Amino acid sequence: SCVGCVWWFGESKRQKVKHRKYEGLENVLLEWFQQAHGLNYPINGSVIIVKAMEIAASLNITEFSGLTGWVDRFRCRNDIVYR
């Protein structure tokens, strides 16, 4: 788990299960990330934001902003650590 996840999600063992607003986008992005990571592509927050914006456009998601906070939460939800 990444640093800061406790702050984002709290320490409570009982958590409400939230429906993610951009679940489809996140699923596609995670699949892309796993492929890119497997090929040792250099990936950081900026690269993830650009790719997320491309995916959002392809899925006709117009209200997605790709802010840094969203990227941090995406990383935490998926145990992504930059190397």
PDB file of C-alpha atoms in Angstrom:
ATOM      1  CA  SER A   1       0.000   0.000   0.000  1.00  0.00           C
ATOM      2  CA  CYS A   2       1.323   3.463  -0.780  1.00  0.00           C
ATOM      3  CA  VAL A   3       2.132   6.256   1.618  1.00  0.00           C
ATOM      4  CA  GLY A   4      -0.848   8.505   2.174  1.00  0.00           C
ATOM      5  CA  CYS A   5      -3.513   5.855   1.642  1.00  0.00           C
ATOM      6  CA  VAL A   6      -4.419   5.848   5.310  1.00  0.00           C
ATOM      7  CA  TRP A   7      -4.996   9.592   5.079  1.00  0.00           C
ATOM      8  CA  TRP A   8      -7.168   9.238   1.957  1.00  0.00           C
ATOM      9  CA  PHE A   9      -9.179   6.269   3.128  1.00  0.00           C
ATOM     10  CA  GLY A  10      -8.913   6.413   6.930  1.00  0.00           C
ATOM     11  CA  GLU A  11      -7.847   3.704   9.311  1.00  0.00           C
ATOM     12  CA  SER A  12     -11.286   2.249   9.948  1.00  0.00           C
ATOM     13  CA  LYS A  13     -11.543  -1.466   9.228  1.00  0.00           C
ATOM     14  CA  ARG A  14     -15.181  -1.005   8.254  1.00  0.00           C
ATOM     15  CA  GLN A  15     -15.329   1.044   5.116  1.00  0.00           C
ATOM     16  CA  LYS A  16     -18.271   1.860   2.933  1.00  0.00           C
ATOM     17  CA  VAL A  17     -17.882   0.400  -0.518  1.00  0.00           C
ATOM     18  CA  LYS A  18     -18.073   3.313  -2.901  1.00  0.00           C
ATOM     19  CA  HIS A  19     -18.898   3.086  -6.557  1.00  0.00           C
ATOM     20  CA  ARG A  20     -16.076   4.822  -8.363  1.00  0.00           C
ATOM     21  CA  LYS A  21     -17.308   7.526 -10.690  1.00  0.00           C
ATOM     22  CA  TYR A  22     -14.774   6.631 -13.377  1.00  0.00           C
ATOM     23  CA  GLU A  23     -14.643   2.875 -12.865  1.00  0.00           C
ATOM     24  CA  GLY A  24     -14.556   2.051 -16.603  1.00  0.00           C
ATOM     25  CA  LEU A  25     -11.768   4.551 -17.213  1.00  0.00           C
ATOM     26  CA  GLU A  26      -9.805   3.209 -14.244  1.00  0.00           C
ATOM     27  CA  ASN A  27     -10.138  -0.386 -15.436  1.00  0.00           C
ATOM     28  CA  VAL A  28      -8.760   0.512 -18.877  1.00  0.00           C
ATOM     29  CA  LEU A  29      -6.030   2.670 -17.334  1.00  0.00           C
ATOM     30  CA  LEU A  30      -4.987  -0.082 -14.941  1.00  0.00           C
ATOM     31  CA  GLU A  31      -4.763  -2.567 -17.810  1.00  0.00           C
ATOM     32  CA  TRP A  32      -2.600  -0.088 -19.764  1.00  0.00           C
ATOM     33  CA  PHE A  33      -0.443   0.555 -16.686  1.00  0.00           C
ATOM     34  CA  GLN A  34       0.178  -3.149 -16.127  1.00  0.00           C
ATOM     35  CA  GLN A  35       1.224  -3.615 -19.763  1.00  0.00           C
ATOM     36  CA  ALA A  36       3.462  -0.521 -19.762  1.00  0.00           C
ATOM     37  CA  HIS A  37       4.968  -1.453 -16.395  1.00  0.00           C
ATOM     38  CA  GLY A  38       5.696  -4.957 -17.694  1.00  0.00           C
ATOM     39  CA  LEU A  39       7.587  -3.409 -20.607  1.00  0.00           C
ATOM     40  CA  ASN A  40       9.571  -1.198 -18.181  1.00  0.00           C
ATOM     41  CA  TYR A  41       8.214   2.054 -19.604  1.00  0.00           C
ATOM     42  CA  PRO A  42       9.018   5.066 -17.405  1.00  0.00           C
ATOM     43  CA  ILE A  43       5.723   6.000 -15.720  1.00  0.00           C
ATOM     44  CA  ASN A  44       4.984   8.842 -13.322  1.00  0.00           C
ATOM     45  CA  GLY A  45       1.931  10.868 -12.328  1.00  0.00           C
ATOM     46  CA  SER A  46       2.119  13.102 -15.392  1.00  0.00           C
ATOM     47  CA  VAL A  47       2.202  10.118 -17.746  1.00  0.00           C
ATOM     48  CA  ILE A  48      -0.783   8.568 -15.952  1.00  0.00           C
ATOM     49  CA  ILE A  49      -2.749  11.824 -16.216  1.00  0.00           C
ATOM     50  CA  VAL A  50      -2.073  12.130 -19.958  1.00  0.00           C
ATOM     51  CA  LYS A  51      -3.071   8.508 -20.562  1.00  0.00           C
ATOM     52  CA  ALA A  52      -6.181   8.893 -18.363  1.00  0.00           C
ATOM     53  CA  MET A  53      -7.229  11.963 -20.349  1.00  0.00           C
ATOM     54  CA  GLU A  54      -6.775  10.032 -23.629  1.00  0.00           C
ATOM     55  CA  ILE A  55      -8.855   7.140 -22.291  1.00  0.00           C
ATOM     56  CA  ALA A  56     -11.538   9.515 -20.969  1.00  0.00           C
ATOM     57  CA  ALA A  57     -11.802  11.130 -24.407  1.00  0.00           C
ATOM     58  CA  SER A  58     -12.083   7.735 -26.105  1.00  0.00           C
ATOM     59  CA  LEU A  59     -14.871   6.786 -23.666  1.00  0.00           C
ATOM     60  CA  ASN A  60     -16.635  10.151 -24.217  1.00  0.00           C
ATOM     61  CA  ILE A  61     -16.155  11.134 -20.571  1.00  0.00           C
ATOM     62  CA  THR A  62     -16.127  14.913 -20.835  1.00  0.00           C
ATOM     63  CA  GLU A  63     -16.204  15.896 -17.157  1.00  0.00           C
ATOM     64  CA  PHE A  64     -12.978  14.066 -16.187  1.00  0.00           C
ATOM     65  CA  SER A  65     -10.257  16.502 -15.108  1.00  0.00           C
ATOM     66  CA  GLY A  66      -7.402  14.146 -14.156  1.00  0.00           C
ATOM     67  CA  LEU A  67      -6.260  16.146 -11.160  1.00  0.00           C
ATOM     68  CA  THR A  68      -3.239  15.088  -9.114  1.00  0.00           C
ATOM     69  CA  GLY A  69      -5.464  14.066  -6.188  1.00  0.00           C
ATOM     70  CA  TRP A  70      -7.333  11.641  -8.416  1.00  0.00           C
ATOM     71  CA  VAL A  71      -4.034  10.119  -9.576  1.00  0.00           C
ATOM     72  CA  ASP A  72      -2.886   9.709  -5.963  1.00  0.00           C
ATOM     73  CA  ARG A  73      -6.125   7.941  -5.035  1.00  0.00           C
ATOM     74  CA  PHE A  74      -5.934   5.770  -8.179  1.00  0.00           C
ATOM     75  CA  ARG A  75      -2.401   4.754  -7.193  1.00  0.00           C
ATOM     76  CA  CYS A  76      -3.494   3.915  -3.655  1.00  0.00           C
ATOM     77  CA  ARG A  77      -6.518   1.908  -4.764  1.00  0.00           C
ATOM     78  CA  ASN A  78      -4.313  -0.153  -7.066  1.00  0.00           C
ATOM     79  CA  ASP A  79      -1.113  -0.345  -4.976  1.00  0.00           C
ATOM     80  CA  ILE A  80       0.907   1.423  -7.656  1.00  0.00           C
ATOM     81  CA  VAL A  81       4.402   2.534  -6.691  1.00  0.00           C
ATOM     82  CA  TYR A  82       6.688   4.416  -9.068  1.00  0.00           C
ATOM     83  CA  ARG A  83      10.210   3.122  -9.402  1.00  0.00           C
TER      84      ARG A  83
END
